[in-house]
Amino acid sequence: MMPRLGEKYNIEIETISKPPEEYHTDEYFELDLPVAPAVMVEKEIVVEGSGVSEKKLVSVIQRHLGLSKQESSGKGIIERLLKR
């Protein structure tokens, strides 16, 4: 899901993967990062300690990019104009 959303919205996706025991060290907590597994968009923690729905993640990405739901609906301009 993440690579596809990165391509769709032309955003960089960074994945950090470590052995589970490294997420429980003092050094990790000093980084002020969320408890893994987690998803962040910029500095906003979308979900921490569990998975995330694509719908919720898309909503947060759109908000951070300043997109309205209409702009990001995937419909072409002709389809949007005909709906008026």
Short mmCIF file of C-alpha atoms in Angstrom, two decimals:
data_model
loop_
_atom_site.label_atom_id
_atom_site.label_comp_id
_atom_site.label_asym_id
_atom_site.label_seq_id
_atom_site.Cartn_x
_atom_site.Cartn_y
_atom_site.Cartn_z
CA MET A 1 0.00 0.00 0.00
CA MET A 2 2.71 2.51 0.94
CA PRO A 3 4.72 2.44 -2.32
CA ARG A 4 1.51 2.79 -4.34
CA LEU A 5 0.36 5.80 -2.29
CA GLY A 6 3.83 7.31 -2.62
CA GLU A 7 3.56 7.12 -6.40
CA LYS A 8 -0.05 8.33 -6.50
CA TYR A 9 0.63 11.43 -4.40
CA ASN A 10 4.24 11.94 -5.52
CA ILE A 11 5.57 11.76 -1.97
CA GLU A 12 8.62 10.12 -0.46
CA ILE A 13 7.97 7.04 1.67
CA GLU A 14 10.62 6.11 4.23
CA THR A 15 10.47 2.73 5.87
CA ILE A 16 12.46 2.06 9.02
CA SER A 17 12.83 -1.55 10.01
CA LYS A 18 14.83 -2.80 12.97
CA PRO A 19 14.88 -5.95 15.04
CA PRO A 20 12.03 -5.74 17.59
CA GLU A 21 14.39 -5.52 20.57
CA GLU A 22 15.89 -2.28 19.20
CA TYR A 23 12.52 -0.55 19.53
CA HIS A 24 12.65 -1.06 23.29
CA THR A 25 15.99 0.60 24.02
CA ASP A 26 16.61 3.91 25.77
CA GLU A 27 18.28 5.17 22.59
CA TYR A 28 15.12 4.55 20.56
CA PHE A 29 12.90 6.32 23.10
CA GLU A 30 15.26 9.32 23.04
CA LEU A 31 14.51 9.71 19.31
CA ASP A 32 10.91 10.57 20.28
CA LEU A 33 9.54 8.23 17.61
CA PRO A 34 6.29 6.29 18.00
CA VAL A 35 6.04 2.73 19.25
CA ALA A 36 6.45 0.32 16.34
CA PRO A 37 4.63 -0.57 14.21
CA ALA A 38 3.63 2.98 13.39
CA VAL A 39 2.82 5.29 10.51
CA MET A 40 3.75 8.97 10.49
CA VAL A 41 2.99 11.67 7.94
CA GLU A 42 5.52 14.44 8.42
CA LYS A 43 5.56 14.86 12.22
CA GLU A 44 2.00 13.57 12.75
CA ILE A 45 1.61 10.09 14.18
CA VAL A 46 -1.26 8.50 12.23
CA VAL A 47 -1.22 5.24 14.14
CA GLU A 48 1.09 3.73 16.75
CA GLY A 49 1.38 0.12 17.84
CA SER A 50 -0.97 -1.28 15.19
CA GLY A 51 -1.86 -1.23 11.52
CA VAL A 52 -3.66 1.57 9.70
CA SER A 53 -6.50 1.55 7.21
CA GLU A 54 -5.76 2.86 3.74
CA LYS A 55 -8.75 5.20 3.98
CA LYS A 56 -7.39 6.88 7.12
CA LEU A 57 -3.87 7.15 5.70
CA VAL A 58 -5.13 8.64 2.42
CA SER A 59 -7.17 11.19 4.38
CA VAL A 60 -4.12 12.32 6.38
CA ILE A 61 -1.91 12.48 3.26
CA GLN A 62 -4.52 14.57 1.43
CA ARG A 63 -4.84 16.94 4.38
CA HIS A 64 -1.06 17.42 4.59
CA LEU A 65 -0.89 18.08 0.84
CA GLY A 66 -3.77 20.55 1.03
CA LEU A 67 -5.94 18.48 -1.33
CA SER A 68 -9.69 18.57 -1.12
CA LYS A 69 -11.56 15.30 -1.49
CA GLN A 70 -12.76 16.41 -4.94
CA GLU A 71 -9.19 17.05 -6.16
CA SER A 72 -8.05 13.66 -4.96
CA SER A 73 -11.07 11.63 -6.03
CA GLY A 74 -9.19 10.19 -8.99
CA LYS A 75 -11.80 11.53 -11.42
CA GLY A 76 -10.75 13.53 -14.41
CA ILE A 77 -11.65 17.16 -14.90
CA ILE A 78 -14.33 16.32 -17.49
CA GLU A 79 -16.11 14.00 -15.07
CA ARG A 80 -15.98 16.67 -12.34
CA LEU A 81 -17.29 19.38 -14.66
CA LEU A 82 -20.18 17.21 -15.87
CA LYS A 83 -21.31 16.59 -12.29
CA ARG A 84 -22.02 20.31 -11.75
#
